[in-house]
Short mmCIF file of C-alpha atoms in Angstrom, two decimals:
data_model
loop_
_atom_site.label_atom_id
_atom_site.label_comp_id
_atom_site.label_asym_id
_atom_site.label_seq_id
_atom_site.Cartn_x
_atom_site.Cartn_y
_atom_site.Cartn_z
CA UNK A 10 -79.18 23.38 54.63
CA UNK A 11 -78.66 27.14 54.66
CA UNK A 12 -75.08 28.38 54.83
CA UNK A 13 -73.88 29.81 58.16
CA UNK A 14 -70.83 31.80 59.22
CA UNK A 15 -68.07 29.47 60.29
CA UNK A 16 -67.60 31.42 63.53
CA UNK A 17 -70.92 30.39 65.04
CA UNK A 18 -71.51 27.20 66.95
CA UNK A 19 -74.60 26.47 64.87
CA UNK A 20 -72.54 26.72 61.70
CA UNK A 21 -69.89 24.35 62.93
CA UNK A 22 -72.41 21.93 64.30
CA UNK A 23 -74.56 22.08 61.17
CA UNK A 24 -71.62 21.40 58.87
CA UNK A 25 -70.55 18.61 61.22
CA UNK A 26 -74.02 17.08 61.05
CA UNK A 27 -74.04 17.30 57.25
CA UNK A 28 -70.67 15.61 56.93
CA UNK A 29 -71.73 13.03 59.51
CA UNK A 30 -74.74 11.99 57.48
CA UNK A 31 -72.78 11.69 54.23
CA UNK A 32 -69.97 9.75 55.86
CA UNK A 33 -72.50 7.55 57.61
CA UNK A 34 -73.78 6.26 54.26
CA UNK A 35 -70.72 4.12 53.76
CA UNK A 36 -69.41 3.67 57.29
CA UNK A 37 -72.56 2.62 59.10
CA UNK A 38 -74.94 -0.25 59.51
CA UNK A 39 -78.67 0.02 60.15
CA UNK A 40 -80.06 -1.06 63.48
CA UNK A 41 -83.63 -0.54 64.74
CA UNK A 42 -84.25 2.20 62.19
CA UNK A 43 -81.26 4.33 63.19
CA UNK A 44 -77.96 4.90 61.46
CA UNK A 45 -75.29 3.34 63.64
CA UNK A 46 -71.57 2.90 63.38
CA UNK A 47 -69.91 -0.36 64.28
CA UNK A 48 -67.87 0.27 67.47
CA UNK A 49 -64.24 0.89 66.66
CA UNK A 50 -63.19 -0.96 69.76
CA UNK A 51 -64.68 -2.35 72.93
CA UNK A 52 -62.43 -0.38 75.27
CA UNK A 53 -59.45 -2.65 74.62
CA UNK A 54 -57.20 0.18 73.46
CA UNK A 55 -56.66 3.53 75.14
CA UNK A 56 -57.69 6.52 72.98
CA UNK A 57 -55.46 8.83 75.05
CA UNK A 58 -52.68 8.68 77.61
CA UNK A 59 -53.69 9.43 81.20
CA UNK A 60 -50.93 11.69 82.49
CA UNK A 61 -52.69 13.51 85.33
CA UNK A 62 -55.12 11.87 87.75
CA UNK A 63 -54.13 13.52 91.04
CA UNK A 64 -55.23 16.70 92.76
CA UNK A 65 -53.50 19.90 91.59
CA UNK A 66 -52.60 22.16 94.52
CA UNK A 67 -50.09 25.00 94.51
CA UNK A 68 -48.75 23.99 91.11
CA UNK A 69 -48.11 20.35 92.03
CA UNK A 70 -50.00 17.11 91.49
CA UNK A 71 -50.54 15.37 94.81
CA UNK A 72 -52.54 12.46 96.21
CA UNK A 73 -55.68 13.07 98.23
CA UNK A 74 -55.00 13.61 101.92
CA UNK A 75 -57.11 10.53 102.65
CA UNK A 76 -55.34 8.46 99.99
CA UNK A 77 -58.74 7.67 98.45
CA UNK A 78 -59.41 7.39 94.74
CA UNK A 79 -62.54 6.99 92.62
CA UNK A 80 -63.00 5.53 89.14
CA UNK A 81 -63.81 7.62 86.09
CA UNK A 82 -65.63 5.53 83.50
CA UNK A 83 -65.73 5.19 79.72
CA UNK A 84 -69.40 5.85 78.78
CA UNK A 85 -68.99 3.68 75.66
CA UNK A 86 -68.49 0.56 77.75
CA UNK A 87 -68.92 1.37 81.44
CA UNK A 88 -65.33 0.26 82.01
CA UNK A 89 -62.82 2.12 84.20
CA UNK A 90 -60.56 4.62 82.43
CA UNK A 91 -58.48 5.54 85.47
CA UNK A 92 -58.52 5.88 89.23
CA UNK A 93 -58.56 9.57 90.22
CA UNK A 94 -57.58 11.12 93.54
CA UNK A 95 -60.74 11.79 95.56
CA UNK A 96 -60.60 15.23 97.12
CA UNK A 97 -62.55 16.02 100.28
CA UNK A 98 -62.59 18.72 102.96
CA UNK A 99 -58.89 18.48 103.84
CA UNK A 100 -57.90 18.77 100.18
CA UNK A 101 -60.20 21.76 99.73
CA UNK A 102 -58.58 23.34 102.79
CA UNK A 103 -55.13 22.84 101.26
CA UNK A 104 -56.25 24.21 97.90
CA UNK A 105 -57.92 27.27 99.46
CA UNK A 106 -54.81 27.97 101.51
CA UNK A 107 -52.70 27.91 98.36
CA UNK A 108 -55.14 30.16 96.50
CA UNK A 109 -55.36 32.49 99.49
CA UNK A 110 -51.59 32.89 99.63
CA UNK A 111 -51.34 33.38 95.87
CA UNK A 112 -53.90 36.17 96.12
CA UNK A 113 -52.93 37.85 99.41
CA UNK A 114 -49.13 37.77 99.15
CA UNK A 115 -48.41 36.00 95.89
CA UNK A 116 -47.59 37.43 92.49
CA UNK A 117 -50.86 37.12 90.56
CA UNK A 118 -52.83 40.27 91.46
CA UNK A 119 -49.54 42.20 91.71
CA UNK A 120 -48.59 41.38 88.12
CA UNK A 121 -49.38 44.01 85.54
CA UNK A 122 -52.57 43.31 83.61
CA UNK A 123 -50.46 42.97 80.47
CA UNK A 124 -48.40 40.21 82.07
CA UNK A 125 -51.57 38.33 83.02
CA UNK A 126 -52.87 38.79 79.48
CA UNK A 127 -49.69 37.31 78.01
CA UNK A 128 -49.99 34.18 80.17
CA UNK A 129 -53.58 33.62 79.03
CA UNK A 130 -52.55 34.10 75.41
CA UNK A 131 -49.71 31.58 75.78
CA UNK A 132 -52.20 29.18 77.36
CA UNK A 133 -54.48 29.53 74.33
CA UNK A 134 -51.53 28.77 72.06
CA UNK A 135 -50.73 25.61 74.04
CA UNK A 136 -54.35 24.48 73.85
CA UNK A 137 -54.17 24.87 70.09
CA UNK A 138 -50.90 22.93 69.96
CA UNK A 139 -52.33 20.01 71.98
CA UNK A 140 -55.85 19.98 70.53
CA UNK A 141 -55.64 16.34 69.40
CA UNK A 142 -54.67 15.00 72.84
CA UNK A 143 -57.19 17.20 74.63
CA UNK A 144 -60.01 16.20 72.27
CA UNK A 145 -59.25 12.49 72.68
CA UNK A 146 -59.23 12.81 76.47
CA UNK A 147 -62.48 14.78 76.53
CA UNK A 148 -64.22 12.32 74.22
CA UNK A 149 -63.03 9.29 76.17
CA UNK A 150 -64.16 10.66 79.53
CA UNK A 151 -67.48 12.23 78.44
CA UNK A 152 -68.66 10.14 75.47
CA UNK A 153 -69.25 13.14 73.21
CA UNK A 154 -68.22 12.82 69.54
CA UNK A 155 -64.56 13.49 68.85
CA UNK A 156 -65.41 15.68 65.85
CA UNK A 157 -67.67 17.81 68.06
CA UNK A 158 -64.90 18.31 70.60
CA UNK A 159 -62.09 18.94 68.11
CA UNK A 160 -64.05 21.13 65.67
CA UNK A 161 -66.43 22.99 67.99
CA UNK A 162 -65.66 22.85 71.69
CA UNK A 163 -61.87 23.18 71.97
CA UNK A 164 -61.78 25.99 69.37
CA UNK A 165 -64.40 27.76 71.50
CA UNK A 166 -62.25 27.25 74.61
CA UNK A 167 -59.26 28.75 72.80
CA UNK A 168 -61.35 31.70 71.59
CA UNK A 169 -62.68 32.32 75.10
CA UNK A 170 -59.20 32.38 76.61
CA UNK A 171 -58.00 34.87 74.00
CA UNK A 172 -61.14 36.95 74.55
CA UNK A 173 -60.49 37.23 78.29
CA UNK A 174 -56.78 37.77 77.74
CA UNK A 175 -57.88 40.86 75.85
CA UNK A 176 -59.93 42.07 78.80
CA UNK A 177 -57.14 41.74 81.38
CA UNK A 178 -55.66 45.20 80.70
CA UNK A 179 -58.97 46.96 80.04
CA UNK A 180 -60.59 46.67 83.47
CA UNK A 181 -60.77 50.06 85.15
CA UNK A 182 -62.95 52.27 87.28
CA UNK A 183 -64.38 55.74 86.74
CA UNK A 184 -63.69 59.33 87.79
CA UNK A 185 -66.92 60.78 89.20
CA UNK A 186 -68.17 64.36 89.60
CA UNK A 187 -69.01 65.19 93.23
CA UNK A 188 -70.95 68.03 94.87
CA UNK A 189 -68.13 69.86 96.61
CA UNK A 190 -64.32 70.05 96.57
CA UNK A 191 -63.63 66.32 96.30
CA UNK A 192 -61.95 64.00 93.87
CA UNK A 193 -64.11 60.86 93.59
CA UNK A 194 -63.16 57.70 91.78
CA UNK A 195 -64.02 54.02 91.69
CA UNK A 196 -61.58 51.12 91.72
CA UNK A 197 -62.53 47.77 90.23
CA UNK A 198 -60.71 45.26 92.41
CA UNK A 199 -60.48 41.46 92.20
CA UNK A 200 -62.86 39.74 94.57
CA UNK A 201 -60.23 37.28 95.92
CA UNK A 202 -60.41 33.49 96.01
CA UNK A 203 -63.09 32.17 93.66
CA UNK A 204 -64.55 28.72 94.25
CA UNK A 205 -65.79 27.23 91.00
CA UNK A 206 -67.84 24.06 90.52
CA UNK A 207 -68.26 22.80 86.96
CA UNK A 208 -70.54 20.11 85.46
CA UNK A 209 -69.86 17.04 83.33
CA UNK A 210 -71.74 17.89 80.14
CA UNK A 211 -69.20 20.44 78.79
CA UNK A 212 -66.16 20.01 81.06
CA UNK A 213 -63.66 22.20 79.20
CA UNK A 214 -66.12 24.81 77.98
CA UNK A 215 -67.36 25.34 81.53
CA UNK A 216 -63.75 25.39 82.71
CA UNK A 217 -63.04 28.24 80.28
CA UNK A 218 -66.26 30.11 81.11
CA UNK A 219 -65.20 30.09 84.76
CA UNK A 220 -61.44 30.63 84.82
CA UNK A 221 -61.33 33.10 81.90
CA UNK A 222 -63.03 36.05 83.62
CA UNK A 223 -61.72 35.08 87.06
CA UNK A 224 -58.09 35.22 85.93
CA UNK A 225 -58.57 38.28 83.74
CA UNK A 226 -59.80 40.10 86.86
CA UNK A 227 -56.70 38.93 88.85
CA UNK A 228 -58.47 36.45 91.14
CA UNK A 229 -57.22 33.05 92.23
CA UNK A 230 -59.28 29.88 91.83
CA UNK A 231 -60.15 26.59 93.50
CA UNK A 232 -62.08 24.48 91.02
CA UNK A 233 -64.03 21.32 91.80
CA UNK A 234 -64.52 19.18 88.71
CA UNK A 235 -67.44 16.82 88.17
CA UNK A 236 -66.63 13.32 89.36
CA UNK A 237 -67.72 11.93 85.97
CA UNK A 238 -65.26 14.03 83.92
CA UNK A 239 -62.17 15.10 85.90
CA UNK A 240 -59.41 14.32 83.41
CA UNK A 241 -59.42 17.17 80.89
CA UNK A 242 -59.35 19.99 83.47
CA UNK A 243 -56.29 18.46 85.12
CA UNK A 244 -54.56 18.12 81.76
CA UNK A 245 -55.16 21.69 80.58
CA UNK A 246 -54.35 23.26 83.95
CA UNK A 247 -50.92 21.71 83.62
CA UNK A 248 -50.65 23.55 80.29
CA UNK A 249 -51.74 26.74 82.06
CA UNK A 250 -48.77 26.40 84.40
CA UNK A 251 -46.54 25.69 81.41
CA UNK A 252 -47.74 29.03 80.03
CA UNK A 253 -46.35 30.77 83.10
CA UNK A 254 -49.18 30.75 85.65
CA UNK A 255 -47.68 31.07 89.16
CA UNK A 256 -48.31 28.22 91.64
CA UNK A 257 -51.49 28.45 93.69
CA UNK A 258 -53.40 30.65 91.25
CA UNK A 259 -55.53 27.79 89.87
CA UNK A 260 -56.03 24.66 91.96
CA UNK A 261 -58.12 21.71 90.73
CA UNK A 262 -59.76 19.25 93.13
CA UNK A 263 -61.65 16.26 91.67
CA UNK A 264 -64.25 14.87 94.02
CA UNK A 265 -67.89 14.47 94.92
CA UNK A 266 -70.42 17.20 95.57
CA UNK A 267 -71.39 16.09 99.08
CA UNK A 268 -67.75 16.24 100.22
CA UNK A 269 -65.49 18.48 98.13
CA UNK A 270 -68.31 20.60 96.71
CA UNK A 271 -69.86 21.19 100.11
CA UNK A 272 -66.49 22.04 101.66
CA UNK A 273 -65.78 24.59 98.94
CA UNK A 274 -69.24 26.20 99.05
CA UNK A 275 -69.14 26.64 102.83
CA UNK A 276 -65.46 27.59 103.19
CA UNK A 277 -64.92 30.76 105.22
CA UNK A 278 -61.84 31.83 103.23
CA UNK A 279 -63.48 31.57 99.80
CA UNK A 280 -64.73 34.95 98.58
CA UNK A 281 -67.08 33.90 95.79
CA UNK A 282 -68.74 30.77 94.37
CA UNK A 283 -69.62 30.10 90.74
CA UNK A 284 -71.69 26.99 90.10
CA UNK A 285 -73.06 25.35 86.97
CA UNK A 286 -75.32 22.33 87.39
CA UNK A 287 -78.78 21.28 88.45
CA UNK A 288 -81.27 23.64 90.09
CA UNK A 289 -81.53 21.31 93.08
CA UNK A 290 -77.78 21.41 93.72
CA UNK A 291 -77.72 25.15 93.05
CA UNK A 292 -80.13 25.67 95.94
CA UNK A 293 -77.80 23.75 98.24
CA UNK A 294 -74.74 25.71 97.09
CA UNK A 295 -76.54 29.00 97.70
CA UNK A 296 -77.63 27.90 101.16
CA UNK A 297 -74.13 26.81 102.15
CA UNK A 298 -72.62 30.06 100.90
CA UNK A 299 -75.15 32.12 102.85
CA UNK A 300 -74.66 30.15 106.05
CA UNK A 301 -70.87 30.51 105.96
CA UNK A 302 -69.38 33.93 105.18
CA UNK A 303 -72.26 35.19 103.01
CA UNK A 304 -70.08 34.94 99.91
CA UNK A 305 -71.68 36.04 96.63
CA UNK A 306 -72.84 33.26 94.31
CA UNK A 307 -73.53 33.04 90.61
CA UNK A 308 -75.63 30.11 89.38
CA UNK A 309 -76.14 28.72 85.88
CA UNK A 310 -78.77 26.03 86.37
CA UNK A 311 -81.32 23.88 84.60
CA UNK A 312 -83.60 24.69 81.70
CA UNK A 313 -86.61 23.54 79.72
CA UNK A 314 -86.23 25.85 76.77
CA UNK A 315 -89.09 26.42 74.31
CA UNK A 316 -88.35 26.19 70.59
CA UNK A 317 -91.20 27.99 68.82
CA UNK A 318 -91.92 27.28 65.15
CA UNK A 319 -94.31 29.92 63.86
CA UNK A 320 -96.85 29.58 61.06
CA UNK A 321 -94.63 31.30 58.47
CA UNK A 322 -91.41 29.42 59.30
CA UNK A 323 -89.18 27.65 56.80
CA UNK A 324 -90.16 24.13 57.86
CA UNK A 325 -87.09 22.28 56.60
CA UNK A 326 -84.68 24.72 58.26
CA UNK A 327 -86.78 24.72 61.43
CA UNK A 328 -86.75 20.90 61.57
CA UNK A 329 -82.97 20.74 61.19
CA UNK A 330 -82.33 23.51 63.72
CA UNK A 331 -84.82 22.07 66.23
CA UNK A 332 -83.09 18.71 65.83
CA UNK A 333 -79.73 20.32 66.57
CA UNK A 334 -81.21 22.34 69.45
CA UNK A 335 -82.36 19.17 71.20
CA UNK A 336 -80.00 16.35 70.19
CA UNK A 337 -76.66 18.18 70.26
CA UNK A 338 -74.32 16.67 72.86
CA UNK A 339 -76.68 13.67 73.34
CA UNK A 340 -79.33 16.12 74.57
CA UNK A 341 -77.14 16.90 77.58
CA UNK A 342 -77.44 20.69 77.33
CA UNK A 343 -79.01 22.92 79.98
CA UNK A 344 -80.40 25.18 77.23
CA UNK A 345 -81.58 22.38 74.93
CA UNK A 346 -84.72 23.26 72.96
CA UNK A 347 -86.62 20.50 74.71
CA UNK A 348 -90.16 21.90 74.31
CA UNK A 349 -90.74 22.16 70.56
CA UNK A 350 -93.88 24.26 70.02
CA UNK A 351 -95.14 24.04 66.43
CA UNK A 352 -98.02 26.00 64.91
CA UNK A 353 -101.01 23.78 64.20
CA UNK A 354 -100.89 24.43 60.44
CA UNK A 355 -97.33 23.06 60.24
CA UNK A 356 -97.60 20.46 62.95
CA UNK A 357 -98.14 17.24 60.99
CA UNK A 358 -95.49 18.10 58.39
CA UNK A 359 -93.03 19.07 61.10
CA UNK A 360 -93.60 15.88 63.11
CA UNK A 361 -93.07 13.70 60.05
CA UNK A 362 -89.86 15.46 59.03
CA UNK A 363 -88.52 15.65 62.59
CA UNK A 364 -89.11 11.92 62.99
CA UNK A 365 -87.32 11.13 59.73
CA UNK A 366 -84.39 13.34 60.75
CA UNK A 367 -84.07 11.61 64.11
CA UNK A 368 -84.10 8.20 62.45
CA UNK A 369 -81.16 9.26 60.26
CA UNK A 370 -79.09 10.42 63.21
CA UNK A 371 -75.77 8.53 63.31
CA UNK A 372 -75.29 6.90 66.71
CA UNK A 373 -72.19 4.98 67.73
CA UNK A 374 -68.60 5.07 68.92
CA UNK A 375 -67.82 8.78 69.37
CA UNK A 376 -64.28 8.26 68.09
CA UNK A 377 -65.55 7.18 64.68
CA UNK A 378 -65.71 9.78 61.96
CA UNK A 379 -69.26 10.70 61.06
CA UNK A 380 -70.87 9.86 64.40
CA UNK A 381 -73.35 12.50 65.58
CA UNK A 382 -74.38 10.94 68.89
CA UNK A 383 -72.35 9.02 71.45
CA UNK A 384 -73.39 7.54 74.79
CA UNK A 385 -74.95 9.34 77.73
CA UNK A 386 -72.54 10.23 80.50
CA UNK A 387 -73.24 7.33 82.90
CA UNK A 388 -75.69 4.66 83.97
CA UNK A 389 -77.64 6.96 86.28
CA UNK A 390 -78.33 9.46 83.49
CA UNK A 391 -79.06 6.61 81.06
CA UNK A 392 -81.68 5.14 83.40
CA UNK A 393 -83.18 8.56 84.14
CA UNK A 394 -83.74 9.19 80.43
CA UNK A 395 -85.34 5.78 79.85
CA UNK A 396 -87.66 6.38 82.83
CA UNK A 397 -88.81 9.68 81.32
CA UNK A 398 -89.43 7.96 77.99
CA UNK A 399 -91.61 5.37 79.75
CA UNK A 400 -93.44 8.19 81.48
CA UNK A 401 -94.16 9.84 78.11
CA UNK A 402 -95.64 6.63 76.75
CA UNK A 403 -97.65 5.95 79.92
CA UNK A 404 -99.20 9.44 79.97
CA UNK A 405 -100.40 9.31 76.37
CA UNK A 406 -97.78 10.98 74.22
CA UNK A 407 -97.22 9.36 70.82
CA UNK A 408 -93.80 7.74 70.49
CA UNK A 409 -92.80 8.50 66.90
CA UNK A 410 -89.38 6.85 67.00
CA UNK A 411 -86.74 5.61 69.41
CA UNK A 412 -87.54 5.08 73.05
CA UNK A 413 -85.11 2.29 73.87
CA UNK A 414 -81.51 1.46 74.62
CA UNK A 415 -79.22 1.53 71.61
CA UNK A 416 -76.89 -1.47 71.34
CA UNK A 417 -75.98 -3.83 74.15
CA UNK A 418 -72.97 -2.13 75.74
CA UNK A 419 -72.42 1.33 77.16
CA UNK A 420 -74.97 4.04 77.86
CA UNK A 421 -76.45 4.70 74.41
CA UNK A 422 -80.08 5.85 74.01
CA UNK A 423 -81.95 5.88 70.71
CA UNK A 424 -82.84 9.33 69.37
CA UNK A 425 -86.43 9.67 70.53
CA UNK A 426 -89.30 11.84 69.26
CA UNK A 427 -92.71 12.30 70.93
CA UNK A 428 -95.72 14.02 69.38
CA UNK A 429 -99.09 14.87 70.95
CA UNK A 430 -97.27 16.10 74.04
CA UNK A 431 -99.30 18.02 76.62
CA UNK A 432 -97.99 20.70 78.97
CA UNK A 433 -98.72 18.71 82.13
CA UNK A 434 -96.68 15.65 81.08
CA UNK A 435 -93.35 15.13 82.83
CA UNK A 436 -91.55 15.04 79.48
CA UNK A 437 -92.85 18.60 78.89
CA UNK A 438 -92.11 19.91 82.38
CA UNK A 439 -88.90 18.27 83.62
CA UNK A 440 -85.36 18.65 82.39
CA UNK A 441 -84.68 15.23 80.85
CA UNK A 442 -81.09 15.99 79.77
CA UNK A 443 -81.16 13.40 77.02
CA UNK A 444 -82.01 12.78 73.34
CA UNK A 445 -85.80 13.11 73.74
CA UNK A 446 -87.68 15.63 71.59
CA UNK A 447 -91.19 16.60 72.73
CA UNK A 448 -93.33 18.28 70.07
CA UNK A 449 -96.34 20.34 71.18
CA UNK A 450 -99.03 22.10 69.11
CA UNK A 451 -100.16 25.74 69.44
CA UNK A 452 -102.69 28.04 67.72
CA UNK A 453 -101.55 31.66 68.18
CA UNK A 454 -98.84 33.87 69.70
CA UNK A 455 -100.69 34.76 72.90
CA UNK A 456 -101.18 31.08 73.63
CA UNK A 457 -97.59 30.04 72.95
CA UNK A 458 -96.18 32.95 74.97
CA UNK A 459 -98.30 31.96 77.97
CA UNK A 460 -97.36 28.28 77.67
CA UNK A 461 -93.68 28.91 76.98
CA UNK A 462 -93.41 31.10 80.08
CA UNK A 463 -95.36 28.64 82.27
CA UNK A 464 -92.19 27.01 83.55
CA UNK A 465 -89.98 27.35 86.60
CA UNK A 466 -87.06 27.62 84.21
CA UNK A 467 -85.99 30.58 82.06
CA UNK A 468 -82.66 29.85 80.45
CA UNK A 469 -83.16 30.16 76.69
CA UNK A 470 -85.61 30.00 73.79
CA UNK A 471 -85.61 29.57 70.03
CA UNK A 472 -87.96 31.35 67.63
CA UNK A 473 -88.45 30.44 63.98
CA UNK A 474 -90.32 33.02 61.88
CA UNK A 475 -89.86 35.15 58.75
CA UNK A 476 -91.81 38.05 60.28
CA UNK A 477 -89.78 40.62 62.22
CA UNK A 478 -92.85 41.85 64.10
CA UNK A 479 -93.46 38.31 65.33
CA UNK A 480 -89.79 37.92 66.25
CA UNK A 481 -89.79 41.21 68.17
CA UNK A 482 -92.99 40.32 70.02
CA UNK A 483 -91.62 36.95 71.15
CA UNK A 484 -88.15 38.29 71.96
CA UNK A 485 -89.58 40.70 74.50
CA UNK A 486 -92.32 38.45 75.83
CA UNK A 487 -90.28 35.33 76.60
CA UNK A 488 -88.93 35.26 80.15
CA UNK A 489 -85.47 33.84 79.59
CA UNK A 490 -81.83 34.88 79.33
CA UNK A 491 -81.21 34.10 75.65
CA UNK A 492 -83.48 34.15 72.60
CA UNK A 493 -82.14 32.80 69.31
CA UNK A 494 -84.04 33.91 66.18
CA UNK A 495 -83.86 31.44 63.29
CA UNK A 496 -80.80 29.81 64.86
CA UNK A 497 -79.88 28.10 68.13
CA UNK A 498 -76.89 27.65 70.44
CA UNK A 499 -74.84 30.53 69.03
CA UNK A 500 -72.23 30.88 71.79
CA UNK A 501 -69.84 33.64 70.77
CA UNK A 502 -67.34 34.58 73.47
CA UNK A 503 -68.81 38.09 73.70
CA UNK A 504 -72.46 37.00 74.03
CA UNK A 505 -73.64 36.72 77.67
CA UNK A 506 -75.40 33.57 78.85
CA UNK A 507 -77.51 32.97 81.93
CA UNK A 508 -81.02 32.46 83.22
CA UNK A 509 -84.18 33.93 84.63
CA UNK A 510 -86.22 32.34 87.43
CA UNK A 511 -84.95 28.93 88.61
CA UNK A 512 -82.38 28.79 85.81
CA UNK A 513 -80.12 30.88 88.01
CA UNK A 514 -78.63 34.36 88.12
CA UNK A 515 -75.48 36.07 86.97
CA UNK A 516 -74.06 35.87 83.47
CA UNK A 517 -71.31 33.81 81.88
CA UNK A 518 -69.16 35.03 78.96
CA UNK A 519 -68.81 38.51 77.56
CA UNK A 520 -68.29 41.73 79.47
CA UNK A 521 -71.10 40.90 81.92
CA UNK A 522 -69.18 37.99 83.44
CA UNK A 523 -66.39 40.30 84.63
CA UNK A 524 -68.68 41.87 87.23
CA UNK A 525 -68.97 38.45 88.91
CA UNK A 526 -65.29 38.63 89.84
CA UNK A 527 -64.87 42.30 90.78
CA UNK A 528 -65.53 44.49 93.78
CA UNK A 529 -66.27 48.19 93.28
CA UNK A 530 -64.56 50.51 95.75
CA UNK A 531 -65.31 54.24 96.01
CA UNK A 532 -62.35 56.49 96.88
CA UNK A 533 -62.91 60.14 97.86
CA UNK A 534 -60.14 62.71 98.44
CA UNK A 535 -60.55 66.41 99.44
CA UNK A 536 -59.35 69.00 96.94
CA UNK A 537 -57.65 72.12 98.31
CA UNK A 538 -58.29 75.22 96.22
CA UNK A 539 -59.23 73.29 93.04
CA UNK A 540 -59.11 75.09 89.70
CA UNK A 541 -62.38 73.42 88.73
CA UNK A 542 -64.95 70.95 90.04
#
């Protein structure tokens, strides 16, 4: 495998995959053609200590107003990890009131930008100090491999917080020339109380993508976590308060979308909504925001990203990168390269090598060293993926490998590869959100551009070619928010991320995300007898 810079996600994930395969040779058993680890435990021992399972409002952990709780489950076994306080409308009201006070009369926007920056930097230091506990909690609640969390995701969270800490004292307006004796300037002001709704596939990364720019711009936050993965956000927000965050600035409400999420999206005292999740839910969030106080909304939604392997591509590198682009995080990535378009001259070779790579993928207990793929998040997602696989078989795609449940306990799905996939098949059109690679054949650039763009989604794309003219043509022709050339999933803190079409609008990360959390105010003052204009 080609060497990458350690700073990129692809590099970290590639080196992780390499070490996983070598470790798997002596730590795994073979089952149904796939490399599989023997489960370390059957849920009998706790991988982490559950310290926080209540709602966090105004700096304190409290029970839900209703007294209700809901279970969060271990995807390895389906067993209950903990009962978590179930927030609903009353809890959202309490959280918004705390955030409103912290913004309107509290200390946060009145602190100097340097003071806010120092708190975010201390928070990053605490995340680094507690990386083992955080990684164990995230793995337990989400099912993703521990090595992935500890080596890739939490370091990215730490980097993001330091990145936005650096922005806190660099946000400023402009002085503008005006026609006449006036001094004109713009102020970049915080938007107010930001409602943020994060998904279950990358709980802490999405947490950082949301709170980083919001806090750097001096806003306050009410965050609704996904009901499947509430534990890590509660844990790290406690560290954020330990770093010096004033009470009420960040409030975390676990709960369900139809109760807590709806209450937050339609709340009249929330000034902005940021949502990451499905396109269907994004529509509902946008509608609720518009019908309440017309609050602005940013949406990062679904995807069906094309991964285009051109005629001159390095096949072995393309196979490995396409494998990573689809199977990373159990295929539960909104930007997953889930439509693999391969030039007809390379198609048979690519299919054979992609199938062999999938069969070597190490599946098993995500806490075991060397495991590349853990369970899907829950039974609903598990069943959805298996239904799509059956659909692929029924509509005539060739099942190269996988296609079934892996093991007898938990929500594991075999790494699955389809060839002979046609554009009108559901596995080529719908976002499966699972470890299912669909490989399609194309003849020329005009054809693949037309087919790649023939989707309601427009989140990302991958292009594999050695020809810069080909790369430039595809980069400009593909209707999506990110194009990775000869790589995939490079998520530097400074690189913006977001979608075209039904993949949403607005951008996460980088300088572009700051505009989501700022208002621009024009200020004009007359000048009496100015020396110059």
